[in-house]
Amino acid sequence: MGSKAGQKRKHEESGGSSNHKNADEPEAKITKREPKPSAVASVAAGTTSAVLPVNTSQPKNEKEEYDDDAPLGTGMMTGVHIEHDETKCGDADKKGLDMLHHIDPAVAQLPDDEDAEYRIEPIVKPAPAKNPMLPPEGAWVQSTEDILGPDSQHAYVQRWVRMVKEEYSGSVKFRVVRNDGSRENLILLLGLKNVFVKQLPNMPKPYVTRLVFDRKHESMALLKRTERGQYVVMGGCCYRPFYLQKFAEIAFLAISHNEQVRGYGTRLMAHTKEHAKEMGLDFLLTCADNAAVPYFKKQGFSKRITLPKELWQGYIKDYEGVTLMECKLHDKVNYLNIPAYIKAQKMALIERLKEMSCSHIVFPGIDVTKTGGIPVQDIPGLSLLHVDVKREGGKEATGSSTTTPTDQLMASLVKSKATIANRDPAAQAQLQKHLQHVLDLTKSQTFAWPFMEPVNPKETGAYDYYDVIKNPIDLSTIQERLDLGWYYITKEMITADIKRMVDNCMTYNGKGHYITDMAQNLEKFFRSKI
């Protein structure tokens, strides 16, 4: 994430030294400026926003500082050995720079199988509905968990569980790195510098190096364990905390290009927020270029700055052509456990809806083969809407009791003449005549013969057809439905049956099969005539 890439500095630390100023003193304003790069850097945080191709070219007279074939952050140096202790996971009393105290062991024990279904626990269980709508006789109530379904169906939950598992096992580690002079941290800082330089090619290398190794700055590093058991840097977020002002300024955020779009960018920002809260900070500020703004918006940043201007003006570096963005940190929110909060909000919403609608009630279905069409208002469940319909001169009009949104919806359904019982008989007869004509033309085509009757497994050899196709349809079945006189009340309904017949054919025979080609030609002809 090039939050300041390709921009011209106005304020710069004097001489780049980190030993002569208090961390909470304003930046010295001088006239020297950094050279302005030719283009804005790309988004490099592994999000779905635009990620431009990384420019890895270097000037001819400048030697590469790392090997492109080796993991980023290693260069000519090996990784670092870090002990992984699973007992620290989830233990708030064992806080450390490796952030393991934030890992929930229960989440790490969820199934690994991609097809496995699982449910996560909400951060807090909402109170049940006080006065839910009760089901009538013959209907039953669906539970809140059944309404929501398994949490494993959501991509964001899958990414979150995968990240927790990787951190719990130690294959991935997030670690706070400061320039304390130790060999381990110097190696990690060098790896971070290499990641930022490679992922943000428009940032001047001396500037990146100065900020990363500055003792007033620190970084949240994303480390990945190699086959040799060492940890190498795959990404990170460099920032400078201002303790008295209770905010931190994010300088760089980037993820190695081969680890992007896997959720690491979101996880990295979540760890940064949690560590900022532990330092007593209330805000995160950053100067984002146009490519970085969408990423920061997804991470909770806003262009609206609520931090008093006197607390940050003169303390953070100012740039031309960038957008200052802010994220307010909330003490009661665990940013590493967002799916649990979303689960609680969904459950609370369902409980509230139970008091306002019958969406949680399951009614018996309609047997369309034994009825001659029914008015919309007679469908089981819709009678609970209590709509008052007055018939005047053969037309439907809503009475004065239609006041609620559900009543208005019901009234609009009745006025729309959605069934044969409410349609003009002459119009319905004309529609049936047109549909019959189109169906006859369709059946007369030379490529219609495979679809005239239901598939006979013995005659065709397709013995597993009905195991594969759960909703079979053919032209004879469509004809039977049309003969009922009330089944197809719109052109779209019969078109949907034709499309399902073609989809079934493609599902069983595959794309490119001659039967599939015939089905597609038949559908094309039908649509041209309907």
XYZ file of C-alpha atoms in Angstrom, residues 29 72 74 104 110 138 160 191 222 227 230 254 276 283 286 289 310 318 364 413 445 451 475 487 491 507:
26
model
C 9.946 22.343 8.585
C 11.327 -11.412 -0.017
C 15.957 -12.720 2.837
C -8.703 -17.727 19.623
C -12.626 -25.651 13.249
C -49.870 -26.325 9.853
C -10.639 -15.365 8.710
C 13.328 -7.545 4.930
C 4.033 -10.277 8.435
C 10.710 -25.195 5.097
C 13.021 -19.799 9.686
C 2.604 -3.496 1.536
C -2.222 0.656 18.577
C -6.529 7.225 16.054
C -2.335 8.223 6.848
C -2.754 8.384 -2.792
C -3.837 21.116 16.656
C 2.705 16.678 4.582
C -47.084 -25.472 3.669
C -49.770 -7.960 -5.714
C -37.756 -28.091 -35.697
C -36.342 -33.216 -26.125
C -41.330 -30.446 -24.336
C -50.027 -22.655 -15.449
C -44.079 -15.477 -21.369
C -25.095 -30.245 -17.263
